[in-house]
């Protein structure tokens, strides 16, 4: 595993992302509120550029038939192509437990963001 | 001749072998006003809302990702597939498409057939001016002509107006109709397009209101509506076959785009069986329904079907040759886009026909194109 510079912390504002090239591999680094995440940019479904998708939440059922709840707002990345959803923190697919996107450690040091790939 | 030097020809554009034809691309005007300026009066100055031109947004069913690939917005702004430079980068560059057939979804069915026909006329003029001319220096775009499905005379007039145009290579009928596609009111359209050698294309273009009604009522969710697209196409296909349309118009070709495809196999079994056993109800039908389908109908691969066991798709299609019936489509820039690599699901020997040969034959397109730089 190697550490790669993403850039200075102040250049990645909260709510933003940066998709960088790490030795030929595209990695998306996100800053959502106070947390940082890094995921592979390749969607495991059909290869879409996952890290260009919207940050969103998802829907779960409540007690009654039309009783829907909106949960995990801001914790989910939705693929820009066919809208598959993945947890930013784990890369786990929301809909298909067998699907997972590789995730990477993000390290902050001396005012810089690094990703470990 | 020995010893004679052949003089070099003046530098000619190099020709490239076409390898991918995409039969479903959806260009947009940069703004509703861009299209509005082409609408003939009285419809232009009467104050119609922009919703009339809205390709896919709907207050009734909302598709995921606002129905667009979220990465298809150009940095210069405007809706997806309105900036020819950015779209060329994604479609020709990233996806590797050689030809794109443009199907503008800028005409929703409206209550008044004359109004609908006016928006069709505007769409055709706009498409011709922009994507088929100004943006088409490379010659890689062709288009579908929009006509109103609701008034045959107006449709015929619009087709006649463009007859012989090199870029309009098929005629679109909106499948959200109140009359199945085989019935006689459409026959003058079929007569004309068969004579001109233009296929008819059916492509979903939703409208709010009654046409969203399924045979059993209104669905609650977009996914229900989307899953049922194929039913609408099946209705029209059954009608075309059993009304004897392909017997009456032996040159008629019909392309079904974005309705899925695997459903056609069991449907054809059922149609064949009925016809073989008790065909007397439909004496106009002289051949097995599946033969008409094979000879007169093509389906787009998009949205690709994804059975959990990939092999199932191939097995199903062994029964009806996929290499013959299917044509590749991306549906760019929409959310249910398919990249060309999806065609890897089909048997090796069918792939080139799906990606290229079938569409070149169907639309009579050149198999090589000049190597023109994109921008
Ligand atoms: S490629 Fe990401 S959902 Fe299909």
XYZ file of C-alpha atoms and ligand atoms in Angstrom:
496
model
C 0.000 0.000 0.000
C 1.296 3.407 -0.928
C 0.358 6.856 0.160
C -0.661 9.294 -2.571
C -1.154 13.026 -2.247
C -4.662 14.211 -3.061
C -4.054 17.897 -2.286
C -4.288 20.511 0.452
C -7.208 20.147 2.841
C -8.453 23.660 2.152
C -8.902 22.872 -1.523
C -11.444 20.164 -0.847
C -14.389 21.983 0.659
C -17.094 20.158 2.631
C -19.589 18.536 0.291
C -17.030 18.287 -2.494
C -15.022 15.530 -4.052
C -11.951 15.092 -6.128
C -11.367 12.231 -8.527
C -7.668 11.552 -8.936
C -5.535 9.208 -10.909
C -3.480 6.846 -8.776
C -1.111 4.850 -10.951
C -3.715 4.420 -13.637
C -6.513 3.764 -11.182
C -9.222 6.400 -10.661
C -10.086 7.085 -7.043
C -12.752 9.458 -5.730
C -11.998 11.296 -2.485
C -14.986 12.852 -0.733
C -15.309 15.334 2.084
C -18.820 15.093 3.489
C -19.387 17.268 6.548
C -16.426 16.433 8.771
C -15.671 13.026 7.272
C -13.459 11.888 4.422
C -14.018 8.860 2.214
C -12.195 7.327 -0.729
C -13.658 4.826 -3.180
C -12.803 3.333 -6.525
C -14.355 5.280 -9.381
C -15.352 2.113 -11.225
C -18.909 1.022 -10.531
C -19.047 -2.771 -10.063
C -22.311 -2.906 -11.981
C -21.346 -1.817 -15.478
C -18.202 0.222 -15.039
C -19.844 3.651 -14.731
C -17.843 6.554 -13.224
C -19.245 5.995 -9.762
C -17.631 8.945 -7.979
C -19.414 11.452 -10.204
C -22.735 10.389 -8.686
C -24.946 12.202 -6.215
C -24.621 11.911 -2.455
C -27.963 10.814 -1.175
C -29.876 8.687 1.304
C -32.152 5.722 0.791
C -35.639 4.531 1.538
C -36.718 1.819 3.968
C -40.184 0.598 4.833
C -41.915 1.484 8.028
C -44.792 -0.283 9.743
C -47.519 0.321 7.198
C -47.714 -0.212 3.466
C -47.009 3.339 2.361
C -45.043 4.185 5.446
C -41.649 4.908 3.906
C -38.694 6.346 5.728
C -35.788 8.305 4.323
C -32.586 7.184 6.062
C -28.799 7.502 5.868
C -28.997 10.879 4.190
C -25.520 12.020 3.121
C -24.030 8.559 3.626
C -24.731 7.034 0.268
C -23.198 7.498 -3.148
C -25.531 6.895 -6.082
C -23.963 5.825 -9.360
C -24.460 8.445 -12.082
C -25.518 5.780 -14.580
C -28.047 3.245 -13.305
C -28.385 4.707 -9.832
C -27.067 1.793 -7.800
C -26.393 2.915 -4.252
C -23.260 2.329 -2.171
C -22.334 3.299 1.385
C -19.528 5.830 1.231
C -17.869 4.456 4.353
C -17.756 0.760 3.454
C -18.334 0.618 -0.301
C -21.096 -1.874 0.412
C -23.990 -1.877 -2.056
C -27.308 -0.954 -0.472
C -29.348 -3.253 -2.672
C -27.102 -6.229 -3.306
C -25.115 -7.607 -0.389
C -22.660 -9.353 -2.727
C -21.596 -6.093 -4.356
C -18.879 -3.925 -2.910
C -16.736 -1.100 -4.223
C -13.107 -0.998 -3.034
C -12.579 1.718 -0.429
C -9.310 3.301 0.667
C -7.962 4.934 3.790
C -7.794 8.689 3.838
C -5.044 10.266 5.930
C -4.740 13.952 6.861
C -1.233 15.151 7.577
C 0.361 18.602 7.661
C -2.643 20.190 6.010
C -2.670 17.689 3.167
C -5.018 14.890 2.212
C -3.499 11.532 1.304
C -5.108 8.358 0.154
C -3.625 4.915 0.766
C -3.937 2.669 -2.261
C 3.991 -0.944 -66.972
C 7.056 -2.099 -65.136
C 9.206 0.729 -64.022
C 6.341 3.246 -64.164
C 5.775 5.079 -60.926
C 2.146 5.412 -59.906
C 1.663 9.030 -58.938
C 0.326 9.607 -55.467
C -3.348 10.536 -55.350
C -4.092 13.940 -53.835
C -4.394 13.477 -50.087
C -7.763 11.924 -49.441
C -9.512 11.591 -46.158
C -8.728 8.263 -44.726
C -11.743 6.019 -44.316
C -12.425 4.099 -41.130
C -14.362 0.883 -40.875
C -17.517 1.449 -38.821
C -17.676 -0.869 -35.847
C -20.450 0.468 -33.596
C -23.820 1.910 -34.585
C -25.896 3.279 -31.729
C -29.554 3.417 -32.705
C -30.771 5.475 -29.749
C -29.268 8.853 -28.827
C -31.343 11.695 -27.395
C -30.207 15.211 -28.248
C -31.738 18.206 -26.485
C -32.058 21.844 -27.399
C -29.914 24.056 -25.190
C -33.087 25.641 -23.879
C -36.810 25.326 -24.606
C -36.592 28.679 -26.405
C -34.147 27.277 -28.923
C -36.792 24.816 -30.036
C -39.696 27.193 -29.551
C -38.245 29.516 -32.185
C -38.949 26.821 -34.798
C -42.564 26.204 -33.826
C -44.940 27.570 -36.430
C -47.666 29.955 -35.390
C -50.198 30.055 -33.877
C -48.541 27.634 -31.520
C -45.374 29.623 -30.991
C -46.981 32.832 -29.846
C -49.735 31.157 -27.918
C -48.204 30.844 -24.548
C -47.529 27.111 -24.167
C -45.493 25.989 -21.219
C -42.050 24.518 -21.683
C -43.448 21.221 -20.433
C -44.597 20.570 -23.988
C -40.964 20.102 -25.019
C -39.824 18.349 -21.883
C -38.362 15.052 -22.984
C -38.639 12.971 -19.879
C -39.290 14.931 -16.731
C -42.706 14.050 -15.451
C -44.780 15.010 -12.470
C -46.225 11.485 -12.544
C -43.243 9.115 -12.584
C -39.744 10.311 -11.821
C -36.900 8.169 -13.122
C -33.726 7.636 -11.051
C -31.012 10.268 -11.425
C -33.603 12.606 -12.961
C -33.538 10.215 -15.914
C -30.080 11.412 -16.988
C -26.602 10.072 -16.666
C -25.362 12.436 -13.961
C -21.994 12.669 -15.679
C -23.530 13.801 -18.962
C -23.897 17.499 -18.075
C -21.491 19.576 -20.104
C -19.224 22.025 -18.255
C -20.621 24.764 -20.512
C -24.107 24.196 -19.102
C -27.419 23.224 -20.643
C -29.219 19.905 -20.434
C -27.470 16.599 -21.173
C -26.736 16.037 -24.858
C -27.209 19.675 -25.789
C -23.501 20.487 -26.191
C -22.214 18.679 -29.279
C -18.574 18.879 -28.190
C -19.089 17.278 -24.818
C -21.509 14.684 -26.170
C -19.093 13.707 -28.915
C -16.435 13.183 -26.262
C -18.658 10.779 -24.324
C -20.398 9.058 -27.188
C -17.728 8.845 -29.879
C -14.693 9.078 -27.615
C -15.460 7.147 -24.442
C -18.080 4.752 -25.817
C -16.420 4.371 -29.213
C -19.647 4.785 -31.186
C -19.197 5.454 -34.922
C -22.724 6.462 -35.904
C -25.433 7.773 -33.604
C -29.070 7.744 -34.631
C -30.736 10.700 -32.969
C -34.217 10.306 -31.565
C -35.325 13.662 -30.144
C -37.888 13.206 -27.376
C -39.047 16.784 -27.590
C -42.603 16.035 -28.633
C -44.888 14.798 -25.954
C -48.291 13.698 -27.061
C -50.522 16.718 -26.630
C -54.293 16.938 -26.551
C -54.537 18.687 -29.902
C -53.131 16.726 -32.870
C -52.388 19.917 -34.816
C -50.364 21.237 -31.913
C -48.482 17.978 -31.671
C -47.776 18.084 -35.399
C -46.475 21.657 -35.063
C -44.036 20.603 -32.353
C -42.971 17.683 -34.563
C -42.347 20.056 -37.464
C -40.323 22.353 -35.204
C -38.307 19.445 -33.848
C -37.445 18.243 -37.332
C -36.315 21.676 -38.504
C -34.312 22.204 -35.337
C -32.647 18.800 -35.561
C -31.810 19.315 -39.206
C -30.288 22.769 -38.557
C -28.227 21.725 -35.553
C -27.333 18.092 -34.905
C -27.770 16.973 -38.492
C -25.943 19.932 -40.072
C -24.029 22.426 -37.944
C -22.939 19.783 -35.436
C -22.532 17.083 -38.047
C -19.383 18.029 -39.940
C -18.108 14.530 -39.245
C -21.247 12.982 -40.745
C -21.722 10.600 -37.847
C -25.274 11.549 -36.931
C -28.503 10.452 -38.531
C -31.963 11.179 -37.238
C -35.513 9.982 -36.743
C -38.225 12.214 -38.179
C -40.920 13.066 -35.659
C -44.529 12.928 -36.800
C -47.780 12.960 -34.907
C -49.211 9.475 -34.298
C -52.633 11.007 -33.846
C -53.405 12.511 -37.205
C -52.456 10.531 -40.262
C -52.820 13.384 -42.773
C -50.528 15.630 -40.798
C -48.024 12.812 -40.404
C -48.043 12.059 -44.118
C -47.531 15.735 -44.958
C -44.553 15.975 -42.644
C -42.944 12.848 -44.104
C -43.497 14.123 -47.646
C -41.870 17.405 -46.713
C -38.639 15.628 -45.794
C -38.721 12.792 -48.312
C -35.283 12.242 -49.803
C -33.416 14.022 -47.012
C -30.134 12.217 -46.506
C -30.160 12.506 -42.724
C -33.649 11.407 -41.705
C -33.381 7.656 -41.993
C -36.503 6.585 -40.120
C -39.856 7.931 -38.966
C -40.859 7.843 -35.325
C -44.360 7.182 -34.111
C -44.990 7.788 -30.450
C -46.296 4.499 -29.058
C -48.490 6.237 -26.458
C -51.500 6.107 -28.740
C -55.150 5.304 -28.416
C -55.087 2.931 -31.402
C -52.895 -0.156 -31.871
C -50.231 0.304 -34.524
C -51.613 -2.248 -36.981
C -54.985 -0.589 -37.524
C -55.930 0.929 -40.829
C -55.702 4.551 -39.800
C -51.903 4.277 -39.908
C -51.771 2.546 -43.267
C -51.212 5.678 -45.382
C -48.114 6.322 -43.246
C -46.892 2.765 -43.795
C -47.587 2.994 -47.488
C -45.467 6.129 -47.750
C -42.532 5.025 -45.600
C -42.355 1.662 -47.384
C -42.165 3.485 -50.666
C -39.426 5.756 -49.322
C -37.568 2.868 -47.707
C -37.734 4.410 -44.218
C -38.297 2.187 -41.190
C -40.859 3.188 -38.574
C -39.429 3.478 -35.073
C -41.474 3.212 -31.912
C -39.820 4.810 -28.887
C -41.446 5.622 -25.561
C -42.040 9.365 -25.081
C -44.217 9.762 -22.053
C -46.991 12.215 -21.582
C -48.749 13.004 -18.388
C -52.348 11.832 -18.216
C -54.448 8.945 -19.403
C -51.831 7.423 -21.652
C -49.883 6.381 -18.575
C -52.770 4.138 -17.645
C -51.891 0.445 -17.609
C -54.648 -2.038 -18.543
C -55.325 -2.530 -14.836
C -55.013 1.026 -13.538
C -52.348 3.555 -12.647
C -49.135 2.207 -11.154
C -47.697 3.764 -8.011
C -44.040 3.679 -8.887
C -41.800 4.575 -11.781
C -40.320 1.073 -11.685
C -43.723 -0.419 -12.435
C -44.130 1.876 -15.362
C -40.610 1.194 -16.619
C -40.941 -2.587 -16.225
C -44.108 -2.438 -18.281
C -42.701 -0.598 -21.298
C -42.388 -3.918 -23.079
C -46.144 -4.495 -22.725
C -46.853 -1.399 -24.745
C -44.470 -2.487 -27.478
C -45.969 -5.991 -27.402
C -49.454 -4.544 -27.917
C -48.329 -2.725 -31.019
C -46.343 -5.662 -32.357
C -49.248 -8.097 -32.001
C -51.476 -5.619 -33.785
C -49.007 -5.090 -36.643
C -48.735 -8.825 -37.192
C -52.377 -9.871 -36.865
C -53.735 -6.950 -38.857
C -51.681 -8.326 -41.726
C -49.721 -5.099 -42.082
C -46.534 -6.855 -43.169
C -48.482 -8.709 -45.842
C -50.037 -5.487 -47.095
C -46.724 -3.564 -46.952
C -44.055 -6.117 -47.711
C -41.275 -3.511 -47.462
C -42.333 -2.132 -44.113
C -39.691 -2.247 -41.387
C -40.410 -1.510 -37.734
C -37.787 -0.782 -35.083
C -38.777 -1.153 -31.440
C -36.464 0.936 -29.314
C -36.155 0.827 -25.537
C -38.815 -1.756 -24.921
C -36.512 -4.616 -23.950
C -36.393 -7.699 -26.141
C -36.508 -11.116 -24.462
C -40.311 -10.912 -24.177
C -40.588 -11.245 -27.909
C -39.646 -14.925 -27.779
C -42.533 -16.332 -25.707
C -44.917 -13.856 -27.338
C -44.002 -15.206 -30.755
C -44.561 -18.786 -29.559
C -48.062 -17.892 -28.542
C -48.791 -15.987 -31.726
C -47.439 -18.802 -33.881
C -49.537 -21.353 -32.052
C -52.764 -19.408 -32.434
C -52.117 -18.739 -36.076
C -51.204 -22.331 -36.861
C -54.189 -23.780 -35.053
C -56.975 -21.313 -35.799
C -55.652 -18.763 -38.247
C -59.059 -18.303 -39.857
C -59.776 -15.224 -37.766
C -56.928 -13.411 -39.504
C -56.883 -14.498 -43.146
C -54.630 -11.537 -44.012
C -51.849 -13.237 -42.124
C -50.226 -15.620 -44.567
C -47.084 -16.597 -42.712
C -46.071 -17.607 -39.249
C -46.008 -14.505 -36.998
C -42.435 -15.238 -35.947
C -41.407 -15.069 -39.609
C -42.884 -11.601 -40.005
C -41.064 -10.553 -36.864
C -37.798 -11.950 -38.165
C -38.150 -10.195 -41.501
C -39.794 -6.911 -40.550
C -38.906 -6.093 -36.950
C -35.742 -5.195 -35.064
C -35.371 -4.462 -31.371
C -32.844 -2.379 -29.498
C -30.635 -4.121 -26.956
C -31.096 -1.309 -24.461
C -32.163 -1.550 -21.696
C -30.179 -4.765 -21.638
C -31.750 -7.600 -19.710
C -29.644 -8.845 -16.843
C -30.713 -12.296 -15.624
C -28.628 -13.378 -12.602
C -27.302 -16.252 -14.674
C -25.902 -14.670 -17.815
C -26.239 -17.926 -19.695
C -30.055 -17.699 -19.519
C -30.106 -14.838 -21.949
C -28.100 -16.780 -24.468
C -30.212 -19.913 -24.040
C -33.393 -17.957 -24.580
C -31.986 -16.425 -27.682
C -30.824 -19.667 -29.151
C -34.495 -20.023 -29.909
C -34.638 -16.859 -31.948
C -31.458 -15.626 -33.486
C -30.219 -12.578 -31.541
C -27.674 -11.859 -34.216
C -30.521 -11.124 -36.552
C -33.123 -9.327 -34.476
C -31.156 -7.009 -32.240
C -29.424 -3.686 -32.774
C -27.192 -2.028 -30.219
C -28.339 1.157 -28.464
C -26.859 3.240 -25.654
C -29.840 5.491 -24.882
C -27.249 8.215 -24.227
C -27.529 10.436 -22.175
C -30.241 8.738 -20.167
C -29.822 7.034 -16.827
C -30.333 3.514 -18.132
C -27.474 3.906 -20.614
C -25.762 0.755 -21.892
C -22.101 0.799 -22.878
C -21.053 -1.296 -25.882
C -19.331 -3.774 -23.574
C -22.790 -5.066 -22.562
C -22.957 -6.808 -25.923
C -20.366 -9.205 -24.501
C -23.377 -10.969 -22.971
C -24.276 -12.362 -26.365
C -22.564 -15.221 -28.174
C -19.378 -14.176 -29.922
C -20.702 -14.815 -33.408
C -23.678 -12.495 -32.832
C -21.786 -9.507 -31.471
C -20.669 -7.837 -34.634
C -24.095 -8.151 -36.147
C -25.699 -6.572 -33.081
C -23.148 -3.785 -32.784
C -22.914 -2.940 -36.447
C -24.072 -5.137 -39.321
C -27.774 -5.230 -38.535
C -28.070 -1.461 -38.279
C -25.965 -0.847 -41.397
C -28.309 -3.136 -43.341
C -31.513 -1.917 -41.763
C -30.776 1.756 -42.347
C -28.645 1.298 -45.404
C -25.670 3.184 -43.954
C -22.134 3.292 -45.345
C -19.838 0.744 -43.728
C -16.900 3.135 -43.662
C -16.736 6.742 -42.572
C -14.228 9.518 -43.166
C -11.706 10.020 -40.406
C -12.694 13.546 -39.420
C -11.290 14.999 -36.198
C -14.016 15.727 -33.670
C -13.396 19.323 -32.748
S -22.698 1.342 -13.813
Fe -23.130 2.015 -11.846
S -25.168 1.488 -11.564
Fe -24.708 0.688 -13.503
